[in-house]
Short mmCIF file of N, CA and C and ligand atoms in Angstrom, two decimals:
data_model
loop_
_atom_site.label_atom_id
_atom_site.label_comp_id
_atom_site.label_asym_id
_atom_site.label_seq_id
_atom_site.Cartn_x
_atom_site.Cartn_y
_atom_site.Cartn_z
N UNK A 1 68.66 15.31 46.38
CA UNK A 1 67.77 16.41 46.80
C UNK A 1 66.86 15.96 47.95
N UNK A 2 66.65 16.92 48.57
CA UNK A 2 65.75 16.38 50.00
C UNK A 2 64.49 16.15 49.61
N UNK A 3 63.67 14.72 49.95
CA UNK A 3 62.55 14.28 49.62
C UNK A 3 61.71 14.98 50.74
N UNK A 4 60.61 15.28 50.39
CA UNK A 4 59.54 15.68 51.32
C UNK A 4 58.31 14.32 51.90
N UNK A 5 57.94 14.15 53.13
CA UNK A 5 57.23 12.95 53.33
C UNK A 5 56.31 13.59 54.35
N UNK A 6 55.00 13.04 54.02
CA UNK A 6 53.97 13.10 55.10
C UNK A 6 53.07 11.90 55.34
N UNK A 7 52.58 11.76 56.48
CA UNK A 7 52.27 10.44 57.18
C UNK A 7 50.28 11.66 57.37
N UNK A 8 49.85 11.27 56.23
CA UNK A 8 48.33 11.66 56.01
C UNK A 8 47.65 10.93 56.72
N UNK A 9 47.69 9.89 57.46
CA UNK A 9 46.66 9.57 58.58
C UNK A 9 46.98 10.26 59.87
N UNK A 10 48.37 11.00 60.32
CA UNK A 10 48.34 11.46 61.59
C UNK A 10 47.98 13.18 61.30
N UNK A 11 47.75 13.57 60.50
CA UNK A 11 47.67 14.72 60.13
C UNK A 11 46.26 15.00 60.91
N UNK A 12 46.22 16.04 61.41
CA UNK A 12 44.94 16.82 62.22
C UNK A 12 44.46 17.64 61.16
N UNK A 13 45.06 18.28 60.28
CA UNK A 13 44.67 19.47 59.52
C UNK A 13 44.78 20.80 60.01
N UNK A 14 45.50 20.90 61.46
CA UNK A 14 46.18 22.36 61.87
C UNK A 14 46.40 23.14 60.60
N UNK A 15 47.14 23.14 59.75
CA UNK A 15 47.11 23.90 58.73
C UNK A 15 48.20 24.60 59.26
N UNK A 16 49.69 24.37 60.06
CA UNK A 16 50.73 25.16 60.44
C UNK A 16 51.73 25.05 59.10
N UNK A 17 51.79 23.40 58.72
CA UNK A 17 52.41 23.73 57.93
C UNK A 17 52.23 24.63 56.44
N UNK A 18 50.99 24.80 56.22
CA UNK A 18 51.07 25.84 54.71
C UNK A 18 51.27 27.02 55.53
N UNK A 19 51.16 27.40 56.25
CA UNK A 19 51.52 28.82 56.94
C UNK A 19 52.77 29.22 56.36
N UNK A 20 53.87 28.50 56.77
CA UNK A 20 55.06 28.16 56.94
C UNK A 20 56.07 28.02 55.13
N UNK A 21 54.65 27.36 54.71
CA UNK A 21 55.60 26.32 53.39
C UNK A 21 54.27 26.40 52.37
N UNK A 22 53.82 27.06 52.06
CA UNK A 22 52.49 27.77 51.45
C UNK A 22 52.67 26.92 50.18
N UNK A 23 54.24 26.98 49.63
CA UNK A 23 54.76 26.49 48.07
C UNK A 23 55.39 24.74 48.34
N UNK A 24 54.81 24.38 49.37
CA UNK A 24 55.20 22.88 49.75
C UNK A 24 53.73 21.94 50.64
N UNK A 25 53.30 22.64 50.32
CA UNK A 25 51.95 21.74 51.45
C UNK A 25 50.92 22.67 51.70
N UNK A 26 49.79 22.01 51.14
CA UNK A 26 48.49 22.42 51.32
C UNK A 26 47.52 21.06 51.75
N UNK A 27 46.06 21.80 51.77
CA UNK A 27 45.24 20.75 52.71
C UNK A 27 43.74 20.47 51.62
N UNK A 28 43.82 19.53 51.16
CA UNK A 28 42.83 18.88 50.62
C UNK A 28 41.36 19.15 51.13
N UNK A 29 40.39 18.49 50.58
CA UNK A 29 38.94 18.71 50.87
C UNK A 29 38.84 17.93 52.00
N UNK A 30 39.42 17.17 52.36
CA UNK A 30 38.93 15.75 53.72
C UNK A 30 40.16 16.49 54.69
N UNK A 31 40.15 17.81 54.50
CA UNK A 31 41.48 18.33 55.90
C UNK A 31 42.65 17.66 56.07
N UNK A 32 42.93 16.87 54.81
CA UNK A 32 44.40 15.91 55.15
C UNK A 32 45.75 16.67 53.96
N UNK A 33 46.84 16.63 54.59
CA UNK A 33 47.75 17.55 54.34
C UNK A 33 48.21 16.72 52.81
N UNK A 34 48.65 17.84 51.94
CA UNK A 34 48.80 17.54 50.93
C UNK A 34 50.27 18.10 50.27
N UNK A 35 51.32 17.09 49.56
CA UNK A 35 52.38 17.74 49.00
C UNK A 35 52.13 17.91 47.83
N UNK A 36 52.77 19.35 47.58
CA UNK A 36 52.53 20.33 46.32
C UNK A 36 54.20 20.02 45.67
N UNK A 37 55.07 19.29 46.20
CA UNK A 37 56.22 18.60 45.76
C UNK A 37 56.80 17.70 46.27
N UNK A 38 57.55 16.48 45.25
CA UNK A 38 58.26 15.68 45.83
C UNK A 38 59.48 16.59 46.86
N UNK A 39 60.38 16.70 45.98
CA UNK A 39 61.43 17.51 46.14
C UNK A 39 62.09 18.87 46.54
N UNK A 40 62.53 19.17 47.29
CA UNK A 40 63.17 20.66 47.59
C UNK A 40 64.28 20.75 47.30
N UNK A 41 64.85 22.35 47.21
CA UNK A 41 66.05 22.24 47.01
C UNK A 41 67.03 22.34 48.15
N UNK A 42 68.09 22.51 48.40
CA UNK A 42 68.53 22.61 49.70
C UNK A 42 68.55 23.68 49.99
N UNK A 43 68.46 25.31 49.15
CA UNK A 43 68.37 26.39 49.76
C UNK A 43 66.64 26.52 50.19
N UNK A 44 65.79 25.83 49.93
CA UNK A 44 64.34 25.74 50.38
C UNK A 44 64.33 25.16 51.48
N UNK A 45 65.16 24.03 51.75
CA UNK A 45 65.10 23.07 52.89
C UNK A 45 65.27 23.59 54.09
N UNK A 46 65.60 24.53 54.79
CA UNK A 46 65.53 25.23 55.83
C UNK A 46 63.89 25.72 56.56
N UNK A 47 63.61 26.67 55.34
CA UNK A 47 62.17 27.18 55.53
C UNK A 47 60.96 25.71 55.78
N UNK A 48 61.47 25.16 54.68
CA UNK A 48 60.38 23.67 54.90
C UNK A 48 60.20 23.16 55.96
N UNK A 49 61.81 23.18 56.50
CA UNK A 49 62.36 22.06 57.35
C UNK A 49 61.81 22.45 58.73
N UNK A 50 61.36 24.08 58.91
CA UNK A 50 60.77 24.75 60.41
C UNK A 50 59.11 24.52 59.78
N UNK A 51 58.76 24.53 58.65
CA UNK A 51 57.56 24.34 59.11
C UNK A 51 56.91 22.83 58.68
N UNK A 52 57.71 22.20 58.78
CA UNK A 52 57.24 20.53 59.01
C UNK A 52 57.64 20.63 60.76
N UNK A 53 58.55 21.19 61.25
CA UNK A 53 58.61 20.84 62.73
C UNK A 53 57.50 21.81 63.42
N UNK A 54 56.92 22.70 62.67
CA UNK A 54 55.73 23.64 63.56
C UNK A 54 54.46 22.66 63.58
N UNK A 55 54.23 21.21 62.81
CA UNK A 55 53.28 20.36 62.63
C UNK A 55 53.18 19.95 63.83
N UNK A 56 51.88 20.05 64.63
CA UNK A 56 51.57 19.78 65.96
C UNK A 56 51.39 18.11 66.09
N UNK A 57 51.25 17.56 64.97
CA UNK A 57 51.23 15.82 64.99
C UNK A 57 52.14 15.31 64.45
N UNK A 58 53.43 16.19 64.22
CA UNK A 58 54.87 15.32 63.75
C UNK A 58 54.55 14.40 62.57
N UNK A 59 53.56 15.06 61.75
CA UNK A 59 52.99 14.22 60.66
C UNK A 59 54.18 14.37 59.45
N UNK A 60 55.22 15.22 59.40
CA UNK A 60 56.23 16.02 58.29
C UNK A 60 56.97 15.79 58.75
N UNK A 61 57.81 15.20 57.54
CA UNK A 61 59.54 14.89 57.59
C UNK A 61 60.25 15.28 56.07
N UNK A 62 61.21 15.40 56.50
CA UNK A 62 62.20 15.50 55.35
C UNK A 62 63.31 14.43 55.31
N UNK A 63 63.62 13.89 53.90
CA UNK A 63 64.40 12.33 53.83
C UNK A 63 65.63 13.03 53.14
N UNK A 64 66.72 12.62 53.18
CA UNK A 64 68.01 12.92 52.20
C UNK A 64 68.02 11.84 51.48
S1 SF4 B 101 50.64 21.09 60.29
FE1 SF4 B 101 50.55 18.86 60.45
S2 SF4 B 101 48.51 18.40 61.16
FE2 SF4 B 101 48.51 20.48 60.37
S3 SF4 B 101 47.89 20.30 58.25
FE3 SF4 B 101 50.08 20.29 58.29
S4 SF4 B 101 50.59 18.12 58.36
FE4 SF4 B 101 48.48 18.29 58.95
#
C-alpha cells in the first residue's frame, strides 16, 4: 500500500495540501503539516498524490 511521507521541517504551512486531501493531512498548532494516515489505498492515491504535488515546499511524497 502506498506509504504517505512528509518532511515537517520544510513545510511552510500553506495549507494546499488539506485543501486537496482534507482526510490525509492537516496542520497542527506550530503550522507544521500533519498525517492523519500512514497508508492509502491505491484508489485514494491519485487524489493524494495531486495534492502532495500542489505543496509549494515539495514537503509531500508518496513511497510504494
Ligand atoms: S502544502 Fe506543504 S507547506 Fe503547506 S501545509 Fe501542506 S505540507 Fe505544509
Amino acid at each position: 500500500m502506498p506509504r504517505l511521507l512528509a518532511d515537517v521541517k520544510a513545510c511552510q504551512g500553506y495549507g494546499n495540501c488539506i485543501t486537496g486531501a482534507p482526510d490525509a493531512y492537516d496542520i497542527d498548532d506550530d503550522g507544521k503539516v500533519v498525517l492523519l494516515t500512514e497508508e492509502i489505498s491505491d484508489a485514494d492515491r491519485p487524489r493524494v498524490e495531486e495534492a502532495a504535488r500542489s505543496c509549494p515546499a515539495n514537503a509531500l511524497s508518496i513511497e510504494d
